[in-house]
CSV table of C-alpha atoms in Angstrom, one decimal:
chain,number,residue,atom,x,y,z
A,1,ASN,CA,-15.8,7.6,-11.2
A,2,ALA,CA,-17.8,9.4,-8.5
A,3,GLY,CA,-15.8,10.5,-5.6
A,4,VAL,CA,-13.5,13.0,-4.0
A,5,THR,CA,-10.4,14.1,-5.9
A,6,GLN,CA,-7.4,15.7,-4.2
A,7,THR,CA,-4.4,17.2,-5.8
A,8,PRO,CA,-1.5,17.0,-5.6
A,9,LYS,CA,-0.8,13.6,-4.1
A,10,PHE,CA,2.7,14.5,-2.9
A,11,GLN,CA,4.4,17.9,-2.2
A,12,VAL,CA,7.7,19.1,-0.7
A,13,LEU,CA,7.8,22.7,0.5
A,14,LYS,CA,10.5,24.8,2.0
A,15,THR,CA,9.7,26.7,5.2
A,16,GLY,CA,7.9,29.9,4.4
A,17,GLN,CA,6.6,28.8,1.0
A,18,SER,CA,2.8,28.9,0.3
A,19,MET,CA,0.7,26.4,-1.5
A,20,THR,CA,-3.0,25.4,-2.0
A,21,LEU,CA,-4.3,21.9,-1.7
A,22,GLN,CA,-7.2,21.3,-4.1
A,23,CYS,CA,-10.3,19.1,-3.4
A,24,ALA,CA,-13.3,18.5,-5.6
A,25,GLN,CA,-16.3,16.1,-5.3
A,26,ASP,CA,-18.8,15.1,-7.9
A,27,MET,CA,-21.5,13.6,-5.6
A,28,ASN,CA,-23.5,16.9,-5.1
A,29,HIS,CA,-22.6,16.8,-1.4
A,30,ASN,CA,-23.4,19.8,0.8
A,31,SER,CA,-20.7,19.4,3.4
A,32,MET,CA,-16.9,19.2,2.9
A,33,TYR,CA,-14.1,18.8,5.4
A,34,TRP,CA,-10.3,19.0,5.7
A,35,TYR,CA,-8.4,16.8,8.1
A,36,ARG,CA,-4.8,16.2,8.9
A,37,GLN,CA,-3.4,12.8,10.0
A,38,ASP,CA,-0.2,12.6,12.1
A,39,PRO,CA,1.4,9.5,13.5
A,40,GLY,CA,-0.1,8.8,17.0
A,41,MET,CA,-2.6,11.7,16.7
A,42,GLY,CA,-5.3,10.2,14.5
A,43,LEU,CA,-7.2,12.5,12.2
A,44,ARG,CA,-8.0,16.0,13.3
A,45,LEU,CA,-10.4,18.5,11.7
A,46,ILE,CA,-8.8,21.7,10.3
A,47,TYR,CA,-11.8,23.4,8.6
A,48,TYR,CA,-15.2,22.5,7.4
A,49,SER,CA,-17.8,23.8,5.1
A,50,ALA,CA,-21.4,22.9,6.0
A,51,SER,CA,-22.7,24.3,2.7
A,52,GLU,CA,-21.7,26.3,-0.3
A,53,GLY,CA,-20.7,29.8,0.9
A,54,THR,CA,-19.9,28.9,4.5
A,55,THR,CA,-16.7,27.8,6.2
A,56,ASP,CA,-15.8,27.4,9.8
A,57,LYS,CA,-12.8,26.4,12.0
A,58,GLY,CA,-12.2,22.9,13.3
A,59,GLU,CA,-9.9,21.7,16.0
A,60,VAL,CA,-6.5,22.8,14.5
A,61,PRO,CA,-7.1,25.8,12.1
A,62,ASN,CA,-4.0,27.8,12.9
A,63,GLY,CA,-1.8,28.4,9.9
A,64,TYR,CA,-4.5,27.5,7.3
A,65,ASN,CA,-7.1,29.2,5.3
A,66,VAL,CA,-9.9,27.7,3.2
A,67,SER,CA,-12.2,28.6,0.3
A,68,ARG,CA,-15.4,27.0,-0.7
A,69,LEU,CA,-15.2,28.0,-4.3
A,70,ASN,CA,-18.6,26.4,-5.3
A,71,LYS,CA,-20.5,23.3,-4.2
A,72,ARG,CA,-17.9,21.0,-5.8
A,73,GLU,CA,-14.6,22.5,-4.6
A,74,PHE,CA,-13.0,23.2,-1.2
A,75,SER,CA,-9.4,24.3,-1.1
A,76,LEU,CA,-7.0,24.5,1.8
A,77,ARG,CA,-4.2,27.1,1.7
A,78,LEU,CA,-1.0,27.2,3.7
A,79,GLU,CA,0.2,30.8,3.5
A,80,SER,CA,3.7,30.3,5.1
A,81,ALA,CA,4.5,26.6,5.6
A,82,ALA,CA,6.1,25.4,8.8
A,83,PRO,CA,7.8,22.0,9.5
A,84,SER,CA,4.9,21.4,12.0
A,85,GLN,CA,2.6,21.3,9.0
A,86,THR,CA,4.3,18.2,7.7
A,87,SER,CA,1.4,15.7,7.6
A,88,VAL,CA,-1.0,13.8,5.4
A,89,TYR,CA,-4.0,15.9,4.5
A,90,PHE,CA,-7.4,14.4,3.7
A,91,CYS,CA,-10.4,16.0,2.2
A,92,ALA,CA,-13.9,14.5,2.8
A,93,SER,CA,-17.4,15.2,1.7
A,94,SER,CA,-20.9,14.2,3.0
A,95,ALA,CA,-24.5,14.8,2.0
A,96,GLY,CA,-25.1,16.1,5.5
A,97,GLN,CA,-25.2,15.4,9.2
A,98,ASN,CA,-26.9,12.1,8.9
A,99,TYR,CA,-24.8,10.6,6.2
A,100,GLY,CA,-21.4,8.9,5.9
A,101,TYR,CA,-18.2,10.6,4.7
A,102,THR,CA,-16.4,9.9,1.5
A,103,PHE,CA,-12.6,10.6,1.7
A,104,GLY,CA,-10.2,11.6,-1.0
A,105,SER,CA,-6.9,9.7,-1.4
A,106,GLY,CA,-4.9,12.3,0.6
A,107,THR,CA,-1.9,14.6,0.0
A,108,ARG,CA,1.4,13.8,1.7
A,109,LEU,CA,3.0,17.1,2.5
A,110,THR,CA,6.6,17.5,3.7
A,111,VAL,CA,7.9,20.9,4.9
A,112,VAL,CA,11.7,21.2,5.2
B,1,GLY,CA,-15.1,17.6,23.1
B,2,ILE,CA,-16.2,14.0,22.9
B,3,GLN,CA,-13.6,11.4,23.9
B,4,VAL,CA,-13.4,8.4,21.6
B,5,GLU,CA,-11.5,5.3,22.9
B,6,GLN,CA,-10.8,2.3,20.7
B,7,SER,CA,-9.7,-1.1,21.8
B,8,PRO,CA,-7.6,-3.1,21.3
B,9,PRO,CA,-4.9,-0.8,19.9
B,10,ASP,CA,-3.3,-3.7,18.0
B,11,LEU,CA,-4.7,-7.0,16.8
B,12,ILE,CA,-2.9,-9.9,15.0
B,13,LEU,CA,-5.2,-12.5,13.4
B,14,GLN,CA,-4.7,-15.6,11.5
B,15,GLU,CA,-6.6,-15.8,8.2
B,16,GLY,CA,-10.0,-17.2,8.8
B,17,ALA,CA,-10.3,-16.0,12.4
B,18,ASN,CA,-13.1,-13.8,13.8
B,19,SER,CA,-12.6,-10.6,15.8
B,20,THR,CA,-14.4,-7.8,17.6
B,21,LEU,CA,-13.2,-4.2,17.7
B,22,ARG,CA,-14.7,-1.8,20.3
B,23,CYS,CA,-15.3,1.9,20.3
B,24,ASN,CA,-16.4,3.7,23.5
B,25,PHE,CA,-17.4,7.4,23.5
B,26,SER,CA,-17.9,9.8,26.3
B,27,ASP,CA,-21.2,11.6,25.4
B,28,SER,CA,-24.4,11.2,23.3
B,29,VAL,CA,-23.8,11.3,19.6
B,30,ASN,CA,-25.9,11.6,16.5
B,31,ASN,CA,-23.4,10.3,14.0
B,32,LEU,CA,-21.0,7.3,14.3
B,33,GLN,CA,-19.0,5.9,11.5
B,34,TRP,CA,-16.4,3.1,11.0
B,35,PHE,CA,-13.6,3.5,8.5
B,36,HIS,CA,-10.9,1.2,7.2
B,37,GLN,CA,-7.5,2.7,6.3
B,38,ASN,CA,-5.7,0.2,4.0
B,39,PRO,CA,-1.9,-0.1,3.9
B,40,TRP,CA,-1.8,2.4,1.0
B,41,GLY,CA,-3.5,5.0,3.2
B,42,GLN,CA,-6.9,5.1,1.6
B,43,LEU,CA,-9.8,5.7,4.0
B,44,ILE,CA,-12.9,3.7,3.2
B,45,ASN,CA,-16.2,4.2,4.9
B,46,LEU,CA,-17.5,0.9,6.2
B,47,PHE,CA,-20.6,1.9,8.2
B,48,TYR,CA,-22.7,4.9,9.1
B,49,ILE,CA,-24.3,3.6,12.3
B,50,PRO,CA,-25.4,6.0,15.0
B,51,SER,CA,-27.6,3.2,16.5
B,52,GLY,CA,-28.7,-0.3,15.7
B,53,THR,CA,-27.0,-3.1,13.7
B,54,LYS,CA,-25.8,-3.3,10.1
B,55,GLN,CA,-24.1,-5.9,8.0
B,56,ASN,CA,-22.0,-5.8,4.9
B,57,GLY,CA,-20.6,-9.1,3.8
B,58,ARG,CA,-18.2,-10.4,6.4
B,59,LEU,CA,-18.3,-7.1,8.4
B,60,SER,CA,-21.0,-6.1,10.8
B,61,ALA,CA,-21.4,-3.3,13.3
B,62,THR,CA,-23.6,-2.7,16.3
B,63,THR,CA,-24.0,0.6,18.2
B,64,VAL,CA,-25.7,0.8,21.6
B,65,ALA,CA,-26.1,4.5,21.8
B,66,THR,CA,-27.6,4.5,25.3
B,67,GLU,CA,-24.5,2.7,26.7
B,68,ARG,CA,-22.1,4.8,24.5
B,69,TYR,CA,-20.3,2.1,22.6
B,70,SER,CA,-20.1,0.5,19.2
B,71,LEU,CA,-18.6,-2.8,18.1
B,72,LEU,CA,-17.2,-3.8,14.7
B,73,TYR,CA,-17.2,-7.6,13.9
B,74,ILE,CA,-14.9,-9.1,11.3
B,75,SER,CA,-15.7,-12.7,10.4
B,76,SER,CA,-13.5,-15.1,8.5
B,77,SER,CA,-10.7,-12.5,8.2
B,78,GLN,CA,-8.7,-12.2,5.0
B,79,THR,CA,-5.3,-10.6,4.5
B,80,THR,CA,-7.1,-7.8,2.7
B,81,ASP,CA,-8.7,-6.9,6.0
B,82,SER,CA,-5.3,-5.7,7.3
B,83,GLY,CA,-5.0,-2.0,8.1
B,84,VAL,CA,-6.2,0.5,10.7
B,85,TYR,CA,-9.9,0.6,11.7
B,86,PHE,CA,-11.1,4.0,12.9
B,87,CYS,CA,-14.3,4.8,14.8
B,88,ALA,CA,-15.5,8.5,14.5
B,89,VAL,CA,-18.4,10.3,16.2
B,90,ALA,CA,-20.2,13.6,16.0
B,91,ALA,CA,-22.7,15.3,18.2
B,92,ASP,CA,-23.4,18.5,16.3
B,93,SER,CA,-25.4,19.6,13.4
B,94,TRP,CA,-22.6,19.7,10.9
B,95,GLY,CA,-21.2,16.2,11.1
B,96,LYS,CA,-17.8,17.2,12.4
B,97,LEU,CA,-16.3,13.9,13.2
B,98,GLN,CA,-14.0,13.2,16.2
B,99,PHE,CA,-11.8,10.2,15.5
B,100,GLY,CA,-10.5,7.6,17.8
B,101,ALA,CA,-6.8,6.5,17.7
B,102,GLY,CA,-7.6,3.4,15.7
B,103,THR,CA,-7.1,-0.3,15.9
B,104,GLN,CA,-4.2,-1.7,13.8
B,105,VAL,CA,-5.2,-5.1,12.4
B,106,VAL,CA,-2.7,-7.5,10.8
B,107,VAL,CA,-4.1,-10.6,9.2
B,108,THR,CA,-1.5,-13.3,8.5
B,109,PRO,CA,-1.8,-16.1,5.9
Protein backbone atom coordinates (compact mmCIF):
# COMPACT_ATOMS: atom_id res chain seq x y z
CA ASN A 1 0.00 0.00 0.00
CA ALA A 2 1.54 3.28 -1.14
CA GLY A 3 1.59 6.00 1.45
CA VAL A 4 3.26 7.54 4.49
CA THR A 5 4.08 5.30 7.44
CA GLN A 6 4.68 6.69 10.93
CA THR A 7 5.98 4.82 13.94
CA PRO A 8 5.16 4.53 16.76
CA LYS A 9 1.41 5.26 16.87
CA PHE A 10 1.39 5.96 20.61
CA GLN A 11 4.14 6.86 23.09
CA VAL A 12 4.35 8.00 26.70
CA LEU A 13 7.58 9.67 27.82
CA LYS A 14 8.79 11.04 31.08
CA THR A 15 10.03 14.62 31.18
CA GLY A 16 13.65 14.73 30.03
CA GLN A 17 13.59 11.50 28.05
CA SER A 18 14.49 11.46 24.37
CA MET A 19 12.89 9.70 21.45
CA THR A 20 12.77 9.65 17.66
CA LEU A 21 9.59 9.59 15.60
CA GLN A 22 10.02 7.75 12.33
CA CYS A 23 8.40 8.58 9.00
CA ALA A 24 8.80 6.84 5.65
CA GLN A 25 7.08 7.34 2.30
CA ASP A 26 7.13 5.08 -0.74
CA MET A 27 5.75 7.53 -3.33
CA ASN A 28 9.14 8.91 -4.43
CA HIS A 29 8.13 12.35 -3.12
CA ASN A 30 10.75 15.07 -2.87
CA SER A 31 9.27 17.07 0.00
CA MET A 32 8.50 15.91 3.53
CA TYR A 33 7.05 17.74 6.54
CA TRP A 34 6.47 17.35 10.26
CA TYR A 35 3.43 19.00 11.88
CA ARG A 36 2.01 18.97 15.37
CA GLN A 37 -1.68 19.21 16.15
CA ASP A 38 -2.91 20.62 19.44
CA PRO A 39 -6.53 21.25 20.51
CA GLY A 40 -7.63 24.70 19.42
CA MET A 41 -4.34 25.38 17.61
CA GLY A 42 -4.82 23.53 14.33
CA LEU A 43 -1.74 22.05 12.66
CA ARG A 44 1.57 23.84 12.92
CA LEU A 45 4.73 23.14 10.91
CA ILE A 46 7.75 22.01 12.94
CA TYR A 47 10.34 21.23 10.23
CA TYR A 48 10.34 20.46 6.56
CA SER A 49 12.64 18.98 3.95
CA ALA A 50 12.22 20.29 0.42
CA SER A 51 14.48 17.58 -1.01
CA GLU A 52 16.89 14.87 0.06
CA GLY A 53 19.79 16.38 1.99
CA THR A 54 18.02 19.60 2.99
CA THR A 55 16.02 20.52 6.08
CA ASP A 56 14.70 23.80 7.43
CA LYS A 57 12.73 25.17 10.35
CA GLY A 58 9.01 25.75 10.32
CA GLU A 59 6.81 27.73 12.68
CA VAL A 60 7.55 25.83 15.94
CA PRO A 61 11.02 24.17 15.74
CA ASN A 62 12.24 24.71 19.32
CA GLY A 63 12.95 21.47 21.16
CA TYR A 64 13.10 19.35 17.99
CA ASN A 65 15.68 18.14 15.49
CA VAL A 66 15.19 16.34 12.19
CA SER A 67 17.11 14.11 9.83
CA ARG A 68 16.36 13.46 6.18
CA LEU A 69 18.09 10.10 6.08
CA ASN A 70 17.36 9.48 2.39
CA LYS A 71 14.58 10.31 -0.03
CA ARG A 72 12.16 7.96 1.75
CA GLU A 73 12.76 8.73 5.41
CA PHE A 74 12.39 11.86 7.55
CA SER A 75 12.74 11.48 11.31
CA LEU A 76 11.88 13.88 14.14
CA ARG A 77 13.85 13.78 17.39
CA LEU A 78 12.96 15.12 20.81
CA GLU A 79 16.22 15.40 22.75
CA SER A 80 14.71 16.25 26.16
CA ALA A 81 10.95 15.89 26.18
CA ALA A 82 8.80 18.48 27.96
CA PRO A 83 5.08 18.36 28.87
CA SER A 84 4.51 21.17 26.33
CA GLN A 85 5.45 18.67 23.62
CA THR A 86 2.42 16.53 24.38
CA SER A 87 0.64 16.52 21.04
CA VAL A 88 -0.29 14.52 17.98
CA TYR A 89 2.51 14.51 15.43
CA PHE A 90 1.85 14.12 11.72
CA CYS A 91 4.32 13.49 8.94
CA ALA A 92 3.39 14.40 5.37
CA SER A 93 4.97 14.17 1.95
CA SER A 94 4.44 15.87 -1.38
CA ALA A 95 5.86 15.62 -4.88
CA GLY A 96 6.57 19.35 -4.73
CA GLN A 97 5.18 22.85 -4.46
CA ASN A 98 2.32 22.30 -6.89
CA TYR A 99 1.09 18.99 -5.54
CA GLY A 100 -1.11 17.82 -2.71
CA TYR A 101 0.05 16.41 0.60
CA THR A 102 -0.29 12.84 1.77
CA PHE A 103 -0.36 12.49 5.56
CA GLY A 104 0.66 9.60 7.77
CA SER A 105 -1.70 8.32 10.45
CA GLY A 106 -0.02 10.27 13.25
CA THR A 107 1.81 9.62 16.54
CA ARG A 108 0.04 10.48 19.78
CA LEU A 109 2.75 11.54 22.25
CA THR A 110 2.19 12.19 25.93
CA VAL A 111 4.97 13.64 28.10
CA VAL A 112 4.40 13.28 31.85
CA GLY B 1 2.47 34.80 7.75
CA ILE B 2 -0.75 34.26 5.86
CA GLN B 3 -3.93 34.27 7.93
CA VAL B 4 -6.45 31.54 7.15
CA GLU B 5 -10.01 31.87 8.44
CA GLN B 6 -12.59 29.12 8.10
CA SER B 7 -16.31 29.42 8.61
CA PRO B 8 -18.50 28.27 10.15
CA PRO B 9 -16.51 26.77 13.04
CA ASP B 10 -19.20 24.14 13.62
CA LEU B 11 -21.91 22.67 11.44
CA ILE B 12 -24.62 20.14 12.23
CA LEU B 13 -26.35 18.56 9.25
CA GLN B 14 -29.07 16.03 8.76
CA GLU B 15 -28.18 13.20 6.42
CA GLY B 16 -28.99 14.18 2.85
CA ALA B 17 -28.51 17.92 3.35
CA ASN B 18 -26.15 20.11 1.36
CA SER B 19 -23.62 22.53 2.86
CA THR B 20 -20.93 25.05 1.99
CA LEU B 21 -17.72 25.62 3.95
CA ARG B 22 -15.70 28.77 3.41
CA CYS B 23 -11.98 29.55 3.63
CA ASN B 24 -10.68 33.13 3.48
CA PHE B 25 -6.97 33.90 3.25
CA SER B 26 -5.12 37.14 3.72
CA ASP B 27 -2.60 37.13 0.85
CA SER B 28 -1.92 35.65 -2.58
CA VAL B 29 -1.23 31.92 -2.53
CA ASN B 30 0.16 29.38 -4.96
CA ASN B 31 -1.07 26.32 -3.11
CA LEU B 32 -4.45 25.64 -1.50
CA GLN B 33 -5.63 22.29 -0.23
CA TRP B 34 -8.69 20.94 1.54
CA PHE B 35 -8.42 18.05 4.00
CA HIS B 36 -10.88 15.92 5.94
CA GLN B 37 -9.87 14.66 9.36
CA ASN B 38 -12.11 11.73 10.24
CA PRO B 39 -13.17 10.87 13.79
CA TRP B 40 -10.21 8.48 14.07
CA GLY B 41 -7.77 11.30 13.38
CA GLN B 42 -6.70 10.41 9.86
CA LEU B 43 -6.10 13.38 7.52
CA ILE B 44 -7.28 12.78 3.97
CA ASN B 45 -6.46 15.11 1.11
CA LEU B 46 -9.65 16.12 -0.67
CA PHE B 47 -8.47 18.70 -3.18
CA TYR B 48 -5.37 20.52 -4.37
CA ILE B 49 -7.04 23.65 -5.75
CA PRO B 50 -5.05 26.92 -5.89
CA SER B 51 -7.59 28.21 -8.43
CA GLY B 52 -10.64 27.07 -10.37
CA THR B 53 -13.19 24.37 -9.66
CA LYS B 54 -12.87 20.63 -9.07
CA GLN B 55 -15.34 17.87 -8.29
CA ASN B 56 -14.90 14.48 -6.72
CA GLY B 57 -18.14 12.58 -6.23
CA ARG B 58 -20.39 14.44 -3.80
CA LEU B 59 -17.66 16.95 -2.97
CA SER B 60 -16.64 19.94 -5.01
CA ALA B 61 -14.43 22.95 -4.41
CA THR B 62 -13.98 26.36 -5.94
CA THR B 63 -11.13 28.78 -5.34
CA VAL B 64 -11.34 32.42 -6.44
CA ALA B 65 -7.71 33.40 -6.01
CA THR B 66 -8.20 37.04 -6.97
CA GLU B 67 -10.74 37.45 -4.15
CA ARG B 68 -8.79 35.26 -1.70
CA TYR B 69 -11.37 32.67 -0.81
CA SER B 70 -12.21 29.05 -1.41
CA LEU B 71 -15.46 27.12 -0.94
CA LEU B 72 -16.00 23.42 -0.27
CA TYR B 73 -19.41 22.03 -1.15
CA ILE B 74 -20.78 18.85 0.38
CA SER B 75 -23.88 17.52 -1.34
CA SER B 76 -26.25 14.81 -0.07
CA SER B 77 -24.25 14.52 3.13
CA GLN B 78 -23.70 11.13 4.75
CA THR B 79 -22.70 10.22 8.30
CA THR B 80 -19.26 9.29 6.98
CA ASP B 81 -18.76 12.97 6.09
CA SER B 82 -18.51 13.79 9.80
CA GLY B 83 -15.19 15.12 11.01
CA VAL B 84 -13.14 18.29 10.72
CA TYR B 85 -12.50 19.98 7.39
CA PHE B 86 -9.29 21.96 7.09
CA CYS B 87 -8.27 24.51 4.51
CA ALA B 88 -4.50 25.07 4.15
CA VAL B 89 -2.55 27.51 1.99
CA ALA B 90 1.04 28.23 0.98
CA ALA B 91 2.70 31.13 -0.80
CA ASP B 92 6.32 29.93 -0.97
CA SER B 93 8.39 27.66 -3.15
CA TRP B 94 8.44 24.75 -0.71
CA GLY B 95 4.75 24.05 -0.19
CA LYS B 96 4.81 24.90 3.51
CA LEU B 97 1.13 24.87 4.36
CA GLN B 98 -0.54 27.21 6.85
CA PHE B 99 -3.69 25.60 8.22
CA GLY B 100 -6.95 27.17 9.24
CA ALA B 101 -8.64 26.21 12.50
CA GLY B 102 -11.08 23.91 10.73
CA THR B 103 -14.83 23.40 10.48
CA GLN B 104 -16.26 20.64 12.69
CA VAL B 105 -19.04 18.86 10.77
CA VAL B 106 -21.50 16.45 12.39
CA VAL B 107 -23.93 14.61 10.13
CA THR B 108 -26.83 13.04 11.98
CA PRO B 109 -28.89 10.07 10.66
